[in-house]
Coordinates of C-alpha atoms in Angstrom, one line a residue:
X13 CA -9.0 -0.8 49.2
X14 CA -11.8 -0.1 46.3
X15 CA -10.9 -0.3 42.9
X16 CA -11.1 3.3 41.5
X17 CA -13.4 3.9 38.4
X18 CA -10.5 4.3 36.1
X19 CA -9.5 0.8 37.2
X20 CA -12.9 -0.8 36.6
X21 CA -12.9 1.1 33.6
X22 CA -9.7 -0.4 32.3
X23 CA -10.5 -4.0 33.7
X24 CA -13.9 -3.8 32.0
X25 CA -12.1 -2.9 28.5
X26 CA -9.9 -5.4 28.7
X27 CA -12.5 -7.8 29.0
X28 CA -14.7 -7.0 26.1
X29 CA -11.1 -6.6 24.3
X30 CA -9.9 -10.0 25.2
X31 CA -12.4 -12.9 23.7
X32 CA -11.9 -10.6 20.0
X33 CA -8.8 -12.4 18.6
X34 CA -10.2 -15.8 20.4
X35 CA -13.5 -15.3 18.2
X36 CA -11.8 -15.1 15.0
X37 CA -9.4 -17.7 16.2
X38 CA -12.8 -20.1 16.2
X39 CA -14.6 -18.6 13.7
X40 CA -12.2 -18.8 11.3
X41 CA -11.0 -22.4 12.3
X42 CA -14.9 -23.4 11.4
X43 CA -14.8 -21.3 7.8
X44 CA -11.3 -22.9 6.7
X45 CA -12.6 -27.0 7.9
X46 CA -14.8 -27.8 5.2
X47 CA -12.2 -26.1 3.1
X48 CA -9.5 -28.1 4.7
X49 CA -10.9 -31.4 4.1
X50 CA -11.5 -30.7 0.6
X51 CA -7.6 -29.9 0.2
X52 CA -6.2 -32.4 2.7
X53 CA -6.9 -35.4 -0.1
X54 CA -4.8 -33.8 -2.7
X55 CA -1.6 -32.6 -0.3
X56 CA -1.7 -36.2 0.6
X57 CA -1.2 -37.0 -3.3
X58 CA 1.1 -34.5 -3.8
X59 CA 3.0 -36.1 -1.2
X60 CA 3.3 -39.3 -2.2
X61 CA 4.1 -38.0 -6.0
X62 CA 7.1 -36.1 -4.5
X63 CA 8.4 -39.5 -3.1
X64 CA 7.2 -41.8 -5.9
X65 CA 9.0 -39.1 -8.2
X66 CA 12.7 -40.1 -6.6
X67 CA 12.6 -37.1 -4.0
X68 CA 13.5 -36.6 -0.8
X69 CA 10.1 -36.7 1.9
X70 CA 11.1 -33.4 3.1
X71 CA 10.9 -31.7 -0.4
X72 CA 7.1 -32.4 0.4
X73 CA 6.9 -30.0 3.3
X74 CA 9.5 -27.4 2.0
X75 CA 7.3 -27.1 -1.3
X76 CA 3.9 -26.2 0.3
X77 CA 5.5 -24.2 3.2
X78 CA 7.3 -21.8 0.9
X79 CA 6.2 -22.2 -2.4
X80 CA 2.6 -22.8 -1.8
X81 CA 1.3 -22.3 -5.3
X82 CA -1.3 -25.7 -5.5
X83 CA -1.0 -26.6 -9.0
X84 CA 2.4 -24.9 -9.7
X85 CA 3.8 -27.4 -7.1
X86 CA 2.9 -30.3 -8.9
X87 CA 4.1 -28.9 -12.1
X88 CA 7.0 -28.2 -10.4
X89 CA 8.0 -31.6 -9.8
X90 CA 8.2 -32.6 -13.3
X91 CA 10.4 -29.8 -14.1
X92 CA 12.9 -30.2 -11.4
X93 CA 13.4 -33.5 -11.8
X94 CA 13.7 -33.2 -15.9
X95 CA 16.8 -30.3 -14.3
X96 CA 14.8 -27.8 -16.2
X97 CA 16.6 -24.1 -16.1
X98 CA 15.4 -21.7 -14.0
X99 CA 14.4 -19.1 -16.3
X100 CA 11.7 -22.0 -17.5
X101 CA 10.5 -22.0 -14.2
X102 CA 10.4 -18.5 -13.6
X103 CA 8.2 -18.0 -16.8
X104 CA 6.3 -20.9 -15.7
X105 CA 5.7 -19.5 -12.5
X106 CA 4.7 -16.3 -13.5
X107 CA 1.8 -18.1 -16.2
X108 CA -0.1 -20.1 -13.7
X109 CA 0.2 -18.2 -10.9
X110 CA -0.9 -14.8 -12.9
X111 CA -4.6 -15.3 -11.8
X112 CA -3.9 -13.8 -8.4
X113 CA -3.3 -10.6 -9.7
X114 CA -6.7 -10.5 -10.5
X115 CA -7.6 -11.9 -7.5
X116 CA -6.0 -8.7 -5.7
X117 CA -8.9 -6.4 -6.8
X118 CA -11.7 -7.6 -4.7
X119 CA -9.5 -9.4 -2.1
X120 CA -10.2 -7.3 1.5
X121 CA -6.3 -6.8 2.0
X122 CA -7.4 -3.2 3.3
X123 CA -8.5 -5.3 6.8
X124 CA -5.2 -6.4 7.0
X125 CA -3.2 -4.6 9.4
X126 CA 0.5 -4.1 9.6
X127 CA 3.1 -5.0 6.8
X128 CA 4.0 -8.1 8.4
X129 CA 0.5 -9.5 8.8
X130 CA -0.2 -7.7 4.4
X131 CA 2.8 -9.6 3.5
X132 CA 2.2 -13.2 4.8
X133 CA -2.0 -12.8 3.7
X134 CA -0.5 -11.4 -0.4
X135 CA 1.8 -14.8 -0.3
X136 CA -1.2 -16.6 1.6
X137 CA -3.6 -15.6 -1.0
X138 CA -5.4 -19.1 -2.6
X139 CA -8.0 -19.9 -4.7
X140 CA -10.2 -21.2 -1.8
X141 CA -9.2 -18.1 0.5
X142 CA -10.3 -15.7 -2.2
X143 CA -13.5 -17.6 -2.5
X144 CA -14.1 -17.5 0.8
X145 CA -13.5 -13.5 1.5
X146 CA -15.9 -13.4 -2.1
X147 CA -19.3 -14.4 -0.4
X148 CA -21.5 -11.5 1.1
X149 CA -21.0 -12.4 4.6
X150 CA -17.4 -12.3 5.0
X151 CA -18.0 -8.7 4.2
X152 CA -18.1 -8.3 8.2
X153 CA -15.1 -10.3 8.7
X154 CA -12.0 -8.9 10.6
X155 CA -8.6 -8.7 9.7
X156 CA -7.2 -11.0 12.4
X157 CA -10.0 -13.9 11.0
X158 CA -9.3 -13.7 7.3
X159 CA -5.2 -14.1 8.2
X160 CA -6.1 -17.1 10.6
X161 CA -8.1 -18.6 7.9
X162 CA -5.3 -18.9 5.4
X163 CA -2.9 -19.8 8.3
X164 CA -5.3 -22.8 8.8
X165 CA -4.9 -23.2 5.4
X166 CA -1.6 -23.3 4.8
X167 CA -1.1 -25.8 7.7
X168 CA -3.7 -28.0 5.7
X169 CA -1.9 -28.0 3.1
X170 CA 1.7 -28.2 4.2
X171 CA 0.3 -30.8 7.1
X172 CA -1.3 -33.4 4.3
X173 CA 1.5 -33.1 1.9
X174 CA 4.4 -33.8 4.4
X175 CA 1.7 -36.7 5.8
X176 CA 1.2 -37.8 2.1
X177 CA 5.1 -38.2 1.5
X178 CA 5.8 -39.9 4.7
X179 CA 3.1 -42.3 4.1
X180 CA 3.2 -42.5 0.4
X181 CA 4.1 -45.8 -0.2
X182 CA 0.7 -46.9 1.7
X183 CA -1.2 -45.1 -1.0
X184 CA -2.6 -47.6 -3.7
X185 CA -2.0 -46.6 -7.3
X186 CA -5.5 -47.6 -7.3
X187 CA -7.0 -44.7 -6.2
X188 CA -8.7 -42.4 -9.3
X189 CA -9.9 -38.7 -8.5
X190 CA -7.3 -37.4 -5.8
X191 CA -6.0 -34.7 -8.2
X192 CA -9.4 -32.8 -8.8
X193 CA -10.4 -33.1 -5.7
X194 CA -9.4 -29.2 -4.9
X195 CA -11.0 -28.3 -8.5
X196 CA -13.9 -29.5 -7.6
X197 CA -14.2 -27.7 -4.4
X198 CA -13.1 -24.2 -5.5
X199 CA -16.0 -24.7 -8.5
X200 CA -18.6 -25.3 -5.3
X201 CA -17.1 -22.2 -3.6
X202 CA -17.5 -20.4 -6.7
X203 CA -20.9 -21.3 -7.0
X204 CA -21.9 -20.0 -3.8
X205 CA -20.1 -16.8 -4.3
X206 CA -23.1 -16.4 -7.2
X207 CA -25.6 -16.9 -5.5
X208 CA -24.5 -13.9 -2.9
X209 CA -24.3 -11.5 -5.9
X210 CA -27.2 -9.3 -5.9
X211 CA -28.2 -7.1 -9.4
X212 CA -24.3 -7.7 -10.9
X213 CA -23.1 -9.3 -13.6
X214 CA -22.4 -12.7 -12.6
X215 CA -18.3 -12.9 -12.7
X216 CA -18.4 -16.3 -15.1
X217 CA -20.6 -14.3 -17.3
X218 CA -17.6 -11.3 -17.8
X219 CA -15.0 -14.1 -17.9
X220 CA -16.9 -15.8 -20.7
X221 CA -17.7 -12.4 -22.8
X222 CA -14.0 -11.5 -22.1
X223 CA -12.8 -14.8 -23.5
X224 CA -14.9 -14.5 -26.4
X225 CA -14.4 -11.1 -27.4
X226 CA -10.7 -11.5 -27.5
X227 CA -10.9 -14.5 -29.5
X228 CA -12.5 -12.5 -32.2
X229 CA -10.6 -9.2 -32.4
X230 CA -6.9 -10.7 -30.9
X231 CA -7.3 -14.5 -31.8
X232 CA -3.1 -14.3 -32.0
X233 CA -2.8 -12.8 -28.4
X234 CA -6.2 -14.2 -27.2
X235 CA -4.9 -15.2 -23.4
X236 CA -3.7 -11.6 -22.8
X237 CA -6.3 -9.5 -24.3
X238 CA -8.7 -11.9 -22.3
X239 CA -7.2 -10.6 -18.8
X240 CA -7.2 -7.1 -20.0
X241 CA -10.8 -7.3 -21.0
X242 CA -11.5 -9.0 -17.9
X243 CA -10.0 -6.9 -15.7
X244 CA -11.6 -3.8 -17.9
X245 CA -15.0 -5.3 -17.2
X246 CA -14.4 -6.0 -13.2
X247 CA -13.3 -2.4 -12.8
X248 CA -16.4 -1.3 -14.9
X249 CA -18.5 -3.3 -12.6
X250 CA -17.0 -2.4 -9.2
X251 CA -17.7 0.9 -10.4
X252 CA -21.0 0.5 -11.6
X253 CA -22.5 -1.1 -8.1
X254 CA -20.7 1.1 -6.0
X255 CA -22.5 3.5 -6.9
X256 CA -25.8 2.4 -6.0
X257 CA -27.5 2.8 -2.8
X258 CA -27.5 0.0 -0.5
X259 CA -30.8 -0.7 1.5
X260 CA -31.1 -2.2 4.7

């Protein structure tokens, strides 16, 4: 027996439906590698710190799976093992981690489809995923690849640091330059997030005028009135270019 049209019809869908998600699976595996090396150096050290500091391996792991906050985690150690109170940590918490709020602006969490799939990519959000989704051609980019990108993510970074404390004693003390390894790479991703501007304000350039501005007129509150300004000047700019015309 033939295949009726409607069945053709729906086999033919299916197929140009199907290699989607495995696209983005690939394509978002090859964005978050070069991104993955860059971070795997510095899980590893956070690894071995959370075993040279009298912890447990597994507090290695447990830390970047849940907590997954970069340079909060290796403040963190510090302050749990000097039994810091909680409230401390909270408020420390809050202070270095307060940059993703202004991350949330620009971030594409609109693609994002689904509460369960918004939830995990607002706790997934990094430094280096934010870069990435910054640059003019991840404009294009579909939900499905920019949550696979900070799942790879996360795995490099919960993957290296459970590696780092299981293999932490094979580490030399020797070894100088593990802990900016992941500056370093977010100041190249940042760079090349410039150079995709076109006609705006450079975003280093608001950040600096914000910084100094506040210094002058609110040198006693000059870290908060430096976010508000900077956020003020974002939203100004967002504005601004939005509402020029785009040319092919």
């Amino acid at each position: 027996m033939e295949p009726t049209c409607s069945a053709i019809a729906a086999k033919n869908g299916s197929d140009r439906v199907q290699p989607a998600p495995q696209s983005d699976l690939r394509a978002a595996f090859r964005d978050s590698a070069s991104v993955g090396l860059g971070m795997v150096p510095l899980g590893l050290a956070f690894g071995a710190l959370v075993v040279q500091s009298g912890l447990d391996w597994w507090w290695a792991g447990l830390s970047a799976a849940v907590i997954y906050g970069g340079s909060f985690e290796f403040l963190l150690i510090g302050m749990v093992t000097a039994a810091a109170p909680l409230m401390s940590i909270a408020v420390a918490a809050a202070l270095v981690q307060a940059r993703h709020v202004f991350y949330a602006l620009s971030f594409p969490l609109r693609r994002i489809q689904g509460p369960l799939g918004r939830t995990y990519s607002t706790f997934a959000l990094t430094d280096e995923a934010y870069a990435l989704t910054a640059t003019e051609q991840s404009r294009t980019w579909s939900g499905r690849r920019i949550l696979w990108l900070q799942l790879f993510m996360h795995l490099y970074w919960a993957g290296s640091a459970t590696a780092g404390a299981l293999l932490g004693s094979l580490i030399p003390d020797s070894v100088r330059g593990l802990d900016f390894a992941l500056t370093a790479l977010f100041a190249v991703l940042a760079l090349d997030a410039i150079r995709d501007l076109r006609g705006e304000v450079p975003t280093p350039v608001l950040a600096f005028l914000s910084a100094v501005a506040a210094q002058l007129l609110f040198p006693d509150q000059m870290l908060l009135a430096a976010f508000a300004l900077f956020t003020i000047s974002l939203l100004a700019r967002h504005r601004a270019t939005g509402r020029k015309p785009r040319h092919a």
